[in-house]
mmCIF file of C-alpha atoms and ligand atoms in Angstrom:
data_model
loop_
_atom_site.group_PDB
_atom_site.id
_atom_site.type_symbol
_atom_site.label_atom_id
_atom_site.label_comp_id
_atom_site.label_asym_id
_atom_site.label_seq_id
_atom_site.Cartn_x
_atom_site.Cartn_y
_atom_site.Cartn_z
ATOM 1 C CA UNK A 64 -0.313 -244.834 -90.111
ATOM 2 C CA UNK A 65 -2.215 -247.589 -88.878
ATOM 3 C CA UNK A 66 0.175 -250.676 -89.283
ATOM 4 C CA UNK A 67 0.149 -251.890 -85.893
ATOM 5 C CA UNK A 68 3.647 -251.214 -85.375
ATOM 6 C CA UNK A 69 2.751 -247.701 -85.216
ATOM 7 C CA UNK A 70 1.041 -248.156 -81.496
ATOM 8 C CA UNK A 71 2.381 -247.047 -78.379
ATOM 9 C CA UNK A 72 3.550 -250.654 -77.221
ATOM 10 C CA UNK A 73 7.697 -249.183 -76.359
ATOM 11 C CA UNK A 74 6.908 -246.539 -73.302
ATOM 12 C CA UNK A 75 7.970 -242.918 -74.780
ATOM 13 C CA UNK A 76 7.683 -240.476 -71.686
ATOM 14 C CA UNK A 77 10.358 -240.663 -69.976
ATOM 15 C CA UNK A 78 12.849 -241.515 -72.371
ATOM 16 C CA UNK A 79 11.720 -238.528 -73.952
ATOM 17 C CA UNK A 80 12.282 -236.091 -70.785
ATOM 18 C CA UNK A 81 15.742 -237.812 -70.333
ATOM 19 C CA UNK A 82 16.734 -237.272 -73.610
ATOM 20 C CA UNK A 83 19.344 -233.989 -72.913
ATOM 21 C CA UNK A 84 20.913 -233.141 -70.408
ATOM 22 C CA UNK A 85 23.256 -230.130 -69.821
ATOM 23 C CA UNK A 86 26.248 -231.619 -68.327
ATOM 24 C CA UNK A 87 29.828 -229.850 -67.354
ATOM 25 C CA UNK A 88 31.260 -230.443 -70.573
ATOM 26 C CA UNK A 89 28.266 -229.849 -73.191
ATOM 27 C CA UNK A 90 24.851 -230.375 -73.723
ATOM 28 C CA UNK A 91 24.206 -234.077 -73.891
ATOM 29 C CA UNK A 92 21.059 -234.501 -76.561
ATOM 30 C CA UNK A 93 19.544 -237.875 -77.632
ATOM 31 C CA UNK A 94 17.435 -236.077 -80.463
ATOM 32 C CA UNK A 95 20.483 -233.308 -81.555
ATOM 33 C CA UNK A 96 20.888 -234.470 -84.948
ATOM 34 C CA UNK A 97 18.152 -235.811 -87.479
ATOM 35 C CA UNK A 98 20.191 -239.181 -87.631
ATOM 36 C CA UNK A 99 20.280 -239.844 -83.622
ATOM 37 C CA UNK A 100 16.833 -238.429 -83.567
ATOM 38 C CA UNK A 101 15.250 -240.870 -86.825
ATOM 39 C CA UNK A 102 17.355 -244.138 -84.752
ATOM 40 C CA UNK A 103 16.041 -242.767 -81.681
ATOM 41 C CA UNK A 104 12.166 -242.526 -82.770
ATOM 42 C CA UNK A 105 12.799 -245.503 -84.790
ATOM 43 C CA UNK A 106 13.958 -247.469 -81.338
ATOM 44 C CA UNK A 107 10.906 -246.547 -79.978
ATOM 45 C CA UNK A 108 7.910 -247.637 -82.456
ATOM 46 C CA UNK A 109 8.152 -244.463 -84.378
ATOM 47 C CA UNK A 110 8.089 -243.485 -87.894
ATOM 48 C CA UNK A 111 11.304 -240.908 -87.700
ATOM 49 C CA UNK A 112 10.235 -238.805 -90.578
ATOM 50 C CA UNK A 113 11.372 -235.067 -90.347
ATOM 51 C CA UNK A 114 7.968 -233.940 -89.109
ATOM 52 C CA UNK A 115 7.885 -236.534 -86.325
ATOM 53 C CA UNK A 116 11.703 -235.511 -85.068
ATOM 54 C CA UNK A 117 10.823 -231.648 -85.232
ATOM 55 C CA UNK A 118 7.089 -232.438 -83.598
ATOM 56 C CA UNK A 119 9.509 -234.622 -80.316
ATOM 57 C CA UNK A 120 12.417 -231.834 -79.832
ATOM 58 C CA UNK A 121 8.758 -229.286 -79.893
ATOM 59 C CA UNK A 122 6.684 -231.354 -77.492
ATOM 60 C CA UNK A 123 10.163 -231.653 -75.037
ATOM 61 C CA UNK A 124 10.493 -228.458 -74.565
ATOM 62 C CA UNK A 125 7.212 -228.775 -73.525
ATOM 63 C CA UNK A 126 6.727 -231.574 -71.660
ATOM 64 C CA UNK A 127 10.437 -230.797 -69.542
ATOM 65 C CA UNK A 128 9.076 -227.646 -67.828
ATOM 66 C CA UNK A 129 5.060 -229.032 -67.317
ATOM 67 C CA UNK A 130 6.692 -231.856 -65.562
ATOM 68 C CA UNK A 131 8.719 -229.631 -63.232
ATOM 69 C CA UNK A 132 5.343 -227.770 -62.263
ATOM 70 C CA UNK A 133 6.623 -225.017 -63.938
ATOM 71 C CA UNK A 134 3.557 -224.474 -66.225
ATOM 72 C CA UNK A 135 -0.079 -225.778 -66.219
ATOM 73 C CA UNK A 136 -1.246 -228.472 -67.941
ATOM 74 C CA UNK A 137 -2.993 -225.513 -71.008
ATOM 75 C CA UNK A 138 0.554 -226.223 -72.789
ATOM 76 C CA UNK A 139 -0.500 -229.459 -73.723
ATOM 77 C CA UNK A 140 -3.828 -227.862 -75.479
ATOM 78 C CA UNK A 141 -2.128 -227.953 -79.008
ATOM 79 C CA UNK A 142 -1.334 -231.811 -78.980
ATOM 80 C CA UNK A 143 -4.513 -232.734 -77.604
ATOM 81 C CA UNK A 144 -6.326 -230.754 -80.167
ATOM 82 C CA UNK A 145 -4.799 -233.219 -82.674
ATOM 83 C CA UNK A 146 -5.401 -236.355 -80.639
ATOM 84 C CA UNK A 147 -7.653 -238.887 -82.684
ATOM 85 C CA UNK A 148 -8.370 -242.406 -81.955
ATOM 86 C CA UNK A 149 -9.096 -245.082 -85.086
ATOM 87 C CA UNK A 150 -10.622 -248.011 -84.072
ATOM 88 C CA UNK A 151 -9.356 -251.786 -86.097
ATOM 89 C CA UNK A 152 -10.227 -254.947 -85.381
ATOM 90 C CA UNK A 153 -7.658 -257.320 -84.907
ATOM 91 C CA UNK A 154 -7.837 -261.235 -84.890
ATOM 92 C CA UNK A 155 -11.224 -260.337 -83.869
ATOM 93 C CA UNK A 156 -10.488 -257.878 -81.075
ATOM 94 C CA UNK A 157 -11.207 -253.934 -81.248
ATOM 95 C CA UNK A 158 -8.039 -252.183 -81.537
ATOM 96 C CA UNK A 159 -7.553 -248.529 -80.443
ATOM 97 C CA UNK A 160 -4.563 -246.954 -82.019
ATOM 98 C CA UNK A 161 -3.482 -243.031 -82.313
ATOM 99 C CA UNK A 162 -4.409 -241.646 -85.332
ATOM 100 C CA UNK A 163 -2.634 -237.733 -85.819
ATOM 101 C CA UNK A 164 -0.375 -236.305 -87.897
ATOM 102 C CA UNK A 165 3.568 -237.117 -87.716
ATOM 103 C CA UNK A 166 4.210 -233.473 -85.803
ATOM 104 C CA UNK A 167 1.924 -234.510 -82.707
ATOM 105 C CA UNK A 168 2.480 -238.349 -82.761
ATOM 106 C CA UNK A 169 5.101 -238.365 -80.103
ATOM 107 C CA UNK A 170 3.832 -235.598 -78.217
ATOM 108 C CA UNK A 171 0.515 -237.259 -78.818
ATOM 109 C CA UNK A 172 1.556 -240.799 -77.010
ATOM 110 C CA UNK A 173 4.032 -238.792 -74.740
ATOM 111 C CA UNK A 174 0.626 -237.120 -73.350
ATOM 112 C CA UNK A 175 -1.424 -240.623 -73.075
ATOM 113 C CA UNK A 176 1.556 -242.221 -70.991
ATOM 114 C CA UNK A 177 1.296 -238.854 -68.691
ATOM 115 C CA UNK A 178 -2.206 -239.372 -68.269
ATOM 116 C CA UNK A 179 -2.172 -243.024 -67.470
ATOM 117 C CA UNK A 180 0.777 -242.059 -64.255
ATOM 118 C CA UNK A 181 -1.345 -239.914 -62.553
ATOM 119 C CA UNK A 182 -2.800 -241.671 -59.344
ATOM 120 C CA UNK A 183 -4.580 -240.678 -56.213
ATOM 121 C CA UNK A 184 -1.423 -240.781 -54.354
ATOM 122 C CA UNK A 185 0.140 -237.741 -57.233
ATOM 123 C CA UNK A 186 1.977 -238.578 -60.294
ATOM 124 C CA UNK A 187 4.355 -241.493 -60.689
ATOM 125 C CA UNK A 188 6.441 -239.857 -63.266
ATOM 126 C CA UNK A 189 8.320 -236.624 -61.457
ATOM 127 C CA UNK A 190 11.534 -234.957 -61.575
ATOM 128 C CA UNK A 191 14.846 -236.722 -59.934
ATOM 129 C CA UNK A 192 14.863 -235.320 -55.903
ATOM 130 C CA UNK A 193 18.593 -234.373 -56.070
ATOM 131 C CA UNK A 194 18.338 -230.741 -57.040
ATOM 132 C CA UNK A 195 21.513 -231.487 -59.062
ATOM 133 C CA UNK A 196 19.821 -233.952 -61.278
ATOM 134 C CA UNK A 197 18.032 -232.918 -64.259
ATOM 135 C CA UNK A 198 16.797 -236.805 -64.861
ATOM 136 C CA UNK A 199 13.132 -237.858 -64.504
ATOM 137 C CA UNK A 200 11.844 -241.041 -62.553
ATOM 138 C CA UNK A 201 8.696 -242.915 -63.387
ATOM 139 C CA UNK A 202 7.841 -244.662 -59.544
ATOM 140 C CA UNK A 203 5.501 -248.126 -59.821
ATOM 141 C CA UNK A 204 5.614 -248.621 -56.333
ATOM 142 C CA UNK A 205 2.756 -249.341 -54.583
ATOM 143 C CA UNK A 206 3.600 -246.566 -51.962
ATOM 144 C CA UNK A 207 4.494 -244.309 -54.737
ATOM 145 C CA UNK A 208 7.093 -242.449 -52.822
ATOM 146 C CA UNK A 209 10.314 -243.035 -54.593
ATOM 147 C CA UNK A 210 12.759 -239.956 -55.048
ATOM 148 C CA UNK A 211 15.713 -240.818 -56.950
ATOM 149 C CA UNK A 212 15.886 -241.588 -60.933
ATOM 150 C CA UNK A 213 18.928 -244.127 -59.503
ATOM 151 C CA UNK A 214 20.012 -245.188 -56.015
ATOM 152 C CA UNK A 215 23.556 -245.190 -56.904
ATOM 153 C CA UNK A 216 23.882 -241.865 -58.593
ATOM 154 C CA UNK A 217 21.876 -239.686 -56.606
ATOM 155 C CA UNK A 218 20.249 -241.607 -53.682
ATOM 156 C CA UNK A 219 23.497 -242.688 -51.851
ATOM 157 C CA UNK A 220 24.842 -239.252 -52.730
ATOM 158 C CA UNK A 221 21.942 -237.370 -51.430
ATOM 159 C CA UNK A 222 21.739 -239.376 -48.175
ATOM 160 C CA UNK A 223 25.806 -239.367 -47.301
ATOM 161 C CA UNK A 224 25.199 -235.520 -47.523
ATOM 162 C CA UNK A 225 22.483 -235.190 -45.347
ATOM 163 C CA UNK A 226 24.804 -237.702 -43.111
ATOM 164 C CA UNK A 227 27.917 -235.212 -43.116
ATOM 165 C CA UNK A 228 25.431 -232.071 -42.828
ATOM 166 C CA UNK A 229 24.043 -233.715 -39.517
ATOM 167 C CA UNK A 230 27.426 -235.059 -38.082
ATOM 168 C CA UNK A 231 28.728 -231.445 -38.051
ATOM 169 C CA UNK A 232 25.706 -230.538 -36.631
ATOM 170 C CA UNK A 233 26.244 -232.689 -33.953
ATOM 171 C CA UNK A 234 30.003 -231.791 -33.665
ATOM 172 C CA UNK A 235 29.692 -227.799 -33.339
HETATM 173 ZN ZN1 ZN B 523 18.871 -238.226 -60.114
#
């Protein structure tokens, strides 16, 4: 649990919140069976035992709504209840490192990375602005104000909309 490959160097929010999406033709879902969830987990610094794939699909279904402002932030209560910290030191250095059980570890980093994006200026990691869009968008601008998960797919879409919605405005 403590080899250092085990810390949250690979980013596992959003990836996580991306993870399945319900498209026209099926449910599209990263973590639907226990082989694409172990690679997946395993991609990502994780362990990808059986408890760790059923504690990520858990903490999703979690995370997906909080991050919608659907629910308050007491749905995270059971992850943070596990939430430990072991201290190492390496090549001299003091080395924090999660330290919970395999259900909460993803849910357990998942939660740090949320913490850690929200700023004065709101949270940098929100849903996707194009109401069609069920993909999430971390934003490390400095102004903090970006609205699309991806330019091509929904900003240019979003904005030639608004263009053709005004023009026949302007035209009736
Ligand atoms: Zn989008």
């Amino acid at each position: 649990m403590n080899d250092s490959d085990t810390e949250p160097s690979t980013p596992v929010l959003l990836d996580l919140v991306n993870s399945r999406l319900t498209l026209s033709d099926g449910v599209f879902d990263e973590l639907d069976t226990d082989h694409h969830a172990r690679e997946w987990l395993r991609a990502r610094g994780g362990r990808g035992t059986p408890a760790e794939i059923a504690g990520a699909r858990r903490v999703r279904d979690v995370l997906v709504p909080f991050l919608r402002g659907e629910t308050g932030s007491d749905v995270l209560a059971p992850w943070l209840a596990g939430m430990r910290k072991s201290a190492s030191l390496e090549e001299g250095r003091l080395v924090w490192s999660l330290d919970v059980a395999d259900e909460l570890a993803i849910g357990a980093r998942a939660i740090e990375e949320w913490n850690a994006l929200q700023t004065p200026t709101g949270s940098r990691i929100r849903p996707c602005a194009n109401p069609e869009c069920q993909h999430f968008l971390v934003d490390h601008s400095k102004a903090n104000s970006r609205r699309w998960h991806s330019m091509e797919s929904c900003g240019n879409r979003m904005k030639s909309r608004r263009h053709y919605a005004k023009s026949r405005e302007l035209a009736s």
